[in-house]
Short mmCIF file of C-alpha atoms in Angstrom, two decimals:
data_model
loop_
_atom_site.label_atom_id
_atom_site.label_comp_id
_atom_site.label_asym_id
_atom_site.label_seq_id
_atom_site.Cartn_x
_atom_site.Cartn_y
_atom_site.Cartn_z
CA UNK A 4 27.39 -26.35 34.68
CA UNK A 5 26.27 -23.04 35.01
CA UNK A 6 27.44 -22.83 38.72
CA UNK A 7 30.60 -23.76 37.95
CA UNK A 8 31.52 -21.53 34.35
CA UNK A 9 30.31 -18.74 36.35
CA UNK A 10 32.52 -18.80 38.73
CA UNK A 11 35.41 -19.40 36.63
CA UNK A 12 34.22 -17.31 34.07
CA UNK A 13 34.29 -19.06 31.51
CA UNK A 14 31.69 -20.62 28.28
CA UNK A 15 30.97 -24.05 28.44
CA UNK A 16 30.05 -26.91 25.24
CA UNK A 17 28.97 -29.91 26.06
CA UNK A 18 31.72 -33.31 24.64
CA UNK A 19 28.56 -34.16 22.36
CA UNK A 20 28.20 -30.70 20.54
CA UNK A 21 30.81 -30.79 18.07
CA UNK A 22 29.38 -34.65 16.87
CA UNK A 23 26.44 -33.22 16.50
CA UNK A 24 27.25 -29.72 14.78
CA UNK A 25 28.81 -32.04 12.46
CA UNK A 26 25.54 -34.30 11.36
CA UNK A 27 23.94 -30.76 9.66
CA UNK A 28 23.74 -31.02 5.95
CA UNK A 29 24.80 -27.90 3.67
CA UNK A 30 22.90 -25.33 2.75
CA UNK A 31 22.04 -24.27 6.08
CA UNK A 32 19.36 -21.25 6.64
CA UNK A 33 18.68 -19.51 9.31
CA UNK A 34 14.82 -18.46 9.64
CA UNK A 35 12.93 -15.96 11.41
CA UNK A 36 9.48 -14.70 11.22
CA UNK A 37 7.52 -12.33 12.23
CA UNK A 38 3.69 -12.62 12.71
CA UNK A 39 0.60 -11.25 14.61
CA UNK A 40 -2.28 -12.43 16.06
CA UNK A 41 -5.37 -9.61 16.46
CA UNK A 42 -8.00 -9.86 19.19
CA UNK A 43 -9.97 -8.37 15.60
CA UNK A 44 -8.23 -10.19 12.36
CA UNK A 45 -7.06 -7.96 9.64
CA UNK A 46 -9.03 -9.49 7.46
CA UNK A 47 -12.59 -10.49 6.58
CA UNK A 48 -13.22 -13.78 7.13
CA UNK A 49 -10.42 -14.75 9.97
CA UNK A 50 -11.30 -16.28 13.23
CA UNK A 51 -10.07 -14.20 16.31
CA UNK A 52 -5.99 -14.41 17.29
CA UNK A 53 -5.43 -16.36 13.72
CA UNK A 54 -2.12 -16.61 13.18
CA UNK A 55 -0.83 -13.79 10.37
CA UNK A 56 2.96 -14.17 8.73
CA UNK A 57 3.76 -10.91 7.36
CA UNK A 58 7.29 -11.48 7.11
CA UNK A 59 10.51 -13.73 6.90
CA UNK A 60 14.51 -13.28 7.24
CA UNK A 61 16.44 -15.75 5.72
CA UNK A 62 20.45 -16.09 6.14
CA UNK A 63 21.92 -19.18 3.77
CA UNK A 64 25.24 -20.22 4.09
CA UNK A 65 26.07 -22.36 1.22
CA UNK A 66 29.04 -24.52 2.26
CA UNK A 67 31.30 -24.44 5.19
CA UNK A 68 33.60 -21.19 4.97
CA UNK A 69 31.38 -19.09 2.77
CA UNK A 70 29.72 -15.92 4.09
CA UNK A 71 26.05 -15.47 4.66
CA UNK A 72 23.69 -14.61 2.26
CA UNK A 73 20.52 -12.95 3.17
CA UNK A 74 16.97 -12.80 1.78
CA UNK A 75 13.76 -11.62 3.01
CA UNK A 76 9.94 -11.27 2.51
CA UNK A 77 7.41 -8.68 3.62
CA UNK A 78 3.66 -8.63 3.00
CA UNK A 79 3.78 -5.16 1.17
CA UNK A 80 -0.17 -4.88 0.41
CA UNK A 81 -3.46 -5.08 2.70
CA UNK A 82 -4.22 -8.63 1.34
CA UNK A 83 -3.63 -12.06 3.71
CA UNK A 84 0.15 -12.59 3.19
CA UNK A 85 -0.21 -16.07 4.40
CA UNK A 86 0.19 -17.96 1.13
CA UNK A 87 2.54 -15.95 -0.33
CA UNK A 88 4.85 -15.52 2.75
CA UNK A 89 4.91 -19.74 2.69
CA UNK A 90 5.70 -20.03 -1.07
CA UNK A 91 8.18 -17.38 -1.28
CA UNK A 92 10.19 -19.08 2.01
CA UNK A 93 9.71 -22.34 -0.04
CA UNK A 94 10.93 -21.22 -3.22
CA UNK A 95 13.74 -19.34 -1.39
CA UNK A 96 14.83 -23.05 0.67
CA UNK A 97 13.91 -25.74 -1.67
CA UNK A 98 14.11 -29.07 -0.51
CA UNK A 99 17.94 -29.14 0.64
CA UNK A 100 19.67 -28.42 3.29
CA UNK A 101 19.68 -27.89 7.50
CA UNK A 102 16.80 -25.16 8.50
CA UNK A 103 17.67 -23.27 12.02
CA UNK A 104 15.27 -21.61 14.12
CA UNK A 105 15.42 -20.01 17.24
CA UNK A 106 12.52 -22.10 19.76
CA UNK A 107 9.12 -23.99 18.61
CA UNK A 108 7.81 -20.80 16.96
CA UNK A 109 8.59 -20.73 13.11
CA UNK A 110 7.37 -25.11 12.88
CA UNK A 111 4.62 -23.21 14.84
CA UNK A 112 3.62 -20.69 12.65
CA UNK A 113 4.08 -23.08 9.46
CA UNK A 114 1.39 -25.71 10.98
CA UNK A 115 -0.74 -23.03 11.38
CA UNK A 116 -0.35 -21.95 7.45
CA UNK A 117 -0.67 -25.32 6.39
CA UNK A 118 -4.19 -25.98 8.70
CA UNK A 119 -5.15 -22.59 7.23
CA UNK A 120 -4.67 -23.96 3.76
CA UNK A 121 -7.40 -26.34 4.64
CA UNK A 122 -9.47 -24.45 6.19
CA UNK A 123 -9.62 -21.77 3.34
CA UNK A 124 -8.97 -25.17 0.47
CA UNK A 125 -6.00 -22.94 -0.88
CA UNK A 126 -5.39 -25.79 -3.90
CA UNK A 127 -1.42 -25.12 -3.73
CA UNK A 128 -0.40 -28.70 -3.81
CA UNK A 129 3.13 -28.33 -4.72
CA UNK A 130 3.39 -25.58 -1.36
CA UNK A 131 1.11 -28.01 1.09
CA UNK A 132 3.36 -30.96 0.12
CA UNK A 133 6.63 -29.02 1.00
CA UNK A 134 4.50 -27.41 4.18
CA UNK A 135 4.35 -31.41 5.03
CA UNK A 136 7.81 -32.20 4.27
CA UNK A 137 9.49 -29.35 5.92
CA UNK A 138 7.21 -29.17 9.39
CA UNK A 139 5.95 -30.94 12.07
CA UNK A 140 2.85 -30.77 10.92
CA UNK A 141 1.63 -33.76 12.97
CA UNK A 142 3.07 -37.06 15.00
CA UNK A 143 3.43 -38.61 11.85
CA UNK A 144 5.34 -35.75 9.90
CA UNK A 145 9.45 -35.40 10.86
CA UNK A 146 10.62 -31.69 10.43
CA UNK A 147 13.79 -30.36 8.89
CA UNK A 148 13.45 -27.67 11.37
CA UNK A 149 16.50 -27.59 13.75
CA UNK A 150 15.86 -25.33 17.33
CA UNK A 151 19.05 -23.75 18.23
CA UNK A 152 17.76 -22.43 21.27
CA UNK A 153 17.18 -26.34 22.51
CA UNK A 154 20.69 -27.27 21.72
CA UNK A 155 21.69 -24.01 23.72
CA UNK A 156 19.98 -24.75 26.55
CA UNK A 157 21.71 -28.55 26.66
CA UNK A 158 25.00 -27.64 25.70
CA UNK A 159 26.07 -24.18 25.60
CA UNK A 160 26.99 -21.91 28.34
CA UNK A 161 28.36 -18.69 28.74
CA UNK A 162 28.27 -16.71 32.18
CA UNK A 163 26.93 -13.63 30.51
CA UNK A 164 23.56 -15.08 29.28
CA UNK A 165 23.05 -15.84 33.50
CA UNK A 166 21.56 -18.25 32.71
CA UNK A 167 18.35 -16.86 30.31
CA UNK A 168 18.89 -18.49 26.72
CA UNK A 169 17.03 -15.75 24.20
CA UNK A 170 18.96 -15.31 21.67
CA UNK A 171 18.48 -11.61 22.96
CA UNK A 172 20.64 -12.98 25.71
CA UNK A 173 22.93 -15.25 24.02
CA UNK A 174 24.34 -13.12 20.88
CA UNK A 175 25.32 -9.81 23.28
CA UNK A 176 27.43 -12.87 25.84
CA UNK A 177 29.49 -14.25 22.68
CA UNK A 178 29.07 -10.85 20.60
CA UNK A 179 31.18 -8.38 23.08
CA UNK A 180 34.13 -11.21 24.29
CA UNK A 181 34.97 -12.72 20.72
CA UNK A 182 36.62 -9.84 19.31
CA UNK A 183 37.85 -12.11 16.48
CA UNK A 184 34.33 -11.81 15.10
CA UNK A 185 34.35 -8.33 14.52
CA UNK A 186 37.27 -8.77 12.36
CA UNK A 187 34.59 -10.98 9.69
CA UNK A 188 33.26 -8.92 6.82
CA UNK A 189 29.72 -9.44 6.56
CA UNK A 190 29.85 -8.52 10.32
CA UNK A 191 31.47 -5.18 10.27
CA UNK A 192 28.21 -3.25 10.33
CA UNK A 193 27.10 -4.56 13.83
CA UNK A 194 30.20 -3.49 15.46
CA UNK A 195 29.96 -0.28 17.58
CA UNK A 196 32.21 0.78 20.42
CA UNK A 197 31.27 3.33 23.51
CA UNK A 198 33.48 4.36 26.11
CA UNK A 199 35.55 0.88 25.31
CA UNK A 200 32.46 -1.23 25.69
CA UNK A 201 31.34 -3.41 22.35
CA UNK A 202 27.36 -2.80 22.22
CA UNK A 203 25.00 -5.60 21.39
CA UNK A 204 23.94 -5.37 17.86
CA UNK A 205 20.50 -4.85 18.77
CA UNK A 206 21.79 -1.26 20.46
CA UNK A 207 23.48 -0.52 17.09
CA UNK A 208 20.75 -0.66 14.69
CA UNK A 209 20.15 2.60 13.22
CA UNK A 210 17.21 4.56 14.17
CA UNK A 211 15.05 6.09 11.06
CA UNK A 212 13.01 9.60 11.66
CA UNK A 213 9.06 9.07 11.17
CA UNK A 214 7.04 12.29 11.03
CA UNK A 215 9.84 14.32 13.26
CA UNK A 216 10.22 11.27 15.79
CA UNK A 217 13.29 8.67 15.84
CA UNK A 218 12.23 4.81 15.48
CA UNK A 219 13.88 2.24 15.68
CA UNK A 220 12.26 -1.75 16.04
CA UNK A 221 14.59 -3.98 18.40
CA UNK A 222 12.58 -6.42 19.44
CA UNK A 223 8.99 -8.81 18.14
CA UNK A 224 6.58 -6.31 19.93
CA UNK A 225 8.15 -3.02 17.81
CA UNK A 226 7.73 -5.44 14.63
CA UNK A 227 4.12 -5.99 15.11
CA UNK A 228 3.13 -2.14 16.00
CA UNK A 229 4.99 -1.19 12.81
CA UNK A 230 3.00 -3.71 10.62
CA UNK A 231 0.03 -2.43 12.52
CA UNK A 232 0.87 1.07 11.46
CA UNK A 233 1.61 -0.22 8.06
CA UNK A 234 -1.88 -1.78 7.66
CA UNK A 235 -4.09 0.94 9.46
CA UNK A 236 -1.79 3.48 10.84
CA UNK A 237 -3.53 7.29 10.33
CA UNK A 238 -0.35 7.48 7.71
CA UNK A 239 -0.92 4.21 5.74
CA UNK A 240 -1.12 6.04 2.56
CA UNK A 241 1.68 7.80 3.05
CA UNK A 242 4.17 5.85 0.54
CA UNK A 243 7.02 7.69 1.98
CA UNK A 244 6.23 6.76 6.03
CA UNK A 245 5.30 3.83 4.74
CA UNK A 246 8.76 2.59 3.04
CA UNK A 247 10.58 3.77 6.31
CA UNK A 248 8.49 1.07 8.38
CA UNK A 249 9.11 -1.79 5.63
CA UNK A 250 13.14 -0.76 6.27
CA UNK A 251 13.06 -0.89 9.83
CA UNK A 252 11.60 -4.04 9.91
CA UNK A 253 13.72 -5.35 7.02
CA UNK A 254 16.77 -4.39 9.37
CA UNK A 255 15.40 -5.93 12.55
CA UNK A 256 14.51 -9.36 10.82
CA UNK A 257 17.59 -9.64 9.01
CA UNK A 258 19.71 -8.93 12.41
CA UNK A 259 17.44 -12.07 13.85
CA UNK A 260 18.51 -14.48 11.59
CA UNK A 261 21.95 -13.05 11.04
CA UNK A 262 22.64 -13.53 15.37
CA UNK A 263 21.87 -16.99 14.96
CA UNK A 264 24.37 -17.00 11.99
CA UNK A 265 26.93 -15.92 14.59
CA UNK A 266 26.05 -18.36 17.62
CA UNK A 267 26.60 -20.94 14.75
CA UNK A 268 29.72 -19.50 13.51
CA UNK A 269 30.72 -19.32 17.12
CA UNK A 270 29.92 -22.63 18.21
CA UNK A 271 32.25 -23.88 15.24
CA UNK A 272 35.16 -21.89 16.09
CA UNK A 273 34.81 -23.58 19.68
CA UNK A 274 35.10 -27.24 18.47
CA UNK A 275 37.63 -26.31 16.06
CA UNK A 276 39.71 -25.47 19.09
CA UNK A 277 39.48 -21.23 18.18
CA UNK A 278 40.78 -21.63 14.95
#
């Protein structure tokens, strides 16, 4: 397949994609976190490499044809964020609805919370039960977690991505040859033009001036030096510094979540034959 659709140039879906696009149940929301693990935890009392969650992007779109709607967490204080970043998600998804993720990593991190819950006996039963119900927590537990990278890699294609299937890869491929989707609303913001060339949205997000030095976080490894600066940077108590690193990594997350938004916008417009 891709042999073929790059030589003609062309994106490929597989004849069982739009079936199964069509199985997800409304609301669907698009998840992303971002996490750490420290060679020397944060905090007292955590093993080595423990799994941290210091924050989540969220985009919900209610029922077919209706925009996205975005929420977000982010640990603001020094405390583990662990519990609180798993209830607020839960309180923000409920118990309805299609969950999208982009590979293994978010069912990932929400085993670990709910092991940690154990190990710590965190007595949130309402939040352990929805943990269970929501994640693969072990062969007997079924997830509502959907990967969109795993149906990309069996039945999407587009000659651009050569191949790779991040969605670093996949959202510049369908973001600069669909001009139709710079024409939506809630997508205006991303679009940027140099020299005639549409730049990934990841190039467009705006840079932010930290103690005389632009900054901008495009990518997981930025996210986790900022929350590192956040934490125990020389400037942590620096309120002003400090609310310039939550925005940057507010605007990063919330372009994670909102790229799958538009490989799943995409993908519809496809099977509905470009309309």
């Amino acid at each position: 397949v891709q042999l073929e659709h790059t030589n003609k140039n062309t994106e490929w879906i597989s004849e069982r994609l739009p079936s199964i696009l069509a199985k997800f149940q409304y609301p669907l929301h698009f998840i992303d976190f971002e996490t750490s693990r420290m060679t020397v935890p944060y905090h007292a009392g955590m093993r080595p490499f423990e799994q941290v969650a210091f924050q989540w992007s969220c985009h919900t779109i209610s029922q077919p044809g209706e925009p996205p709607i975005h929420s977000d967490w982010l640990a603001l204080s020094n405390t583990f964020p662990n519990f609180s970043f798993a209830r607020a998600l839960m309180e923000q998804i409920g118990d309805r609805g299609t969950i999208f993720t982009w590979a293994p990593h978010e069912n990932n991190v929400l085993k670990d919370i709910y092991a940690q819950m154990e190990a710590y006996d965190c007595s949130d039963r309402e939040l352990k039960t929805w943990l269970l119900n929501t994640a693969k927590i072990d062969r007997h537990s079924k997830s509502r977690l959907v990967d969109l990278n795993a149906l990309t890699i069996q039945h999407y294609f587009h000659p651009l991505m050569k191949g790779r299937t991040s969605l670093k890869n996949v959202l510049p491929a369908i973001w600069t040859t669909n001009p139709y989707l710079h024409k939506l609303p809630w997508l205006t913001a991303y679009l940027k033009e140099v020299d005639g060339n549409i730049l990934n949205p990841y190039e467009v997000l705006p840079k932010m001036e930290i103690l005389g030095k632009p900054v901008v976080i495009n990518e997981g490894t930025g996210a986790m030096l900022a929350y590192q600066e956040i934490l125990h940077g020389q400037d942590r108590d620096r309120p002003e510094v400090i609310a310039k690193w939550h925005e940057l990594l507010r605007q990063y997350c919330c372009l994670d979540t909102m790229a799958m938004v538009i490989v799943w916008t995409h993908w519809g417009y496809l099977v509905s034959g470009g309309e």
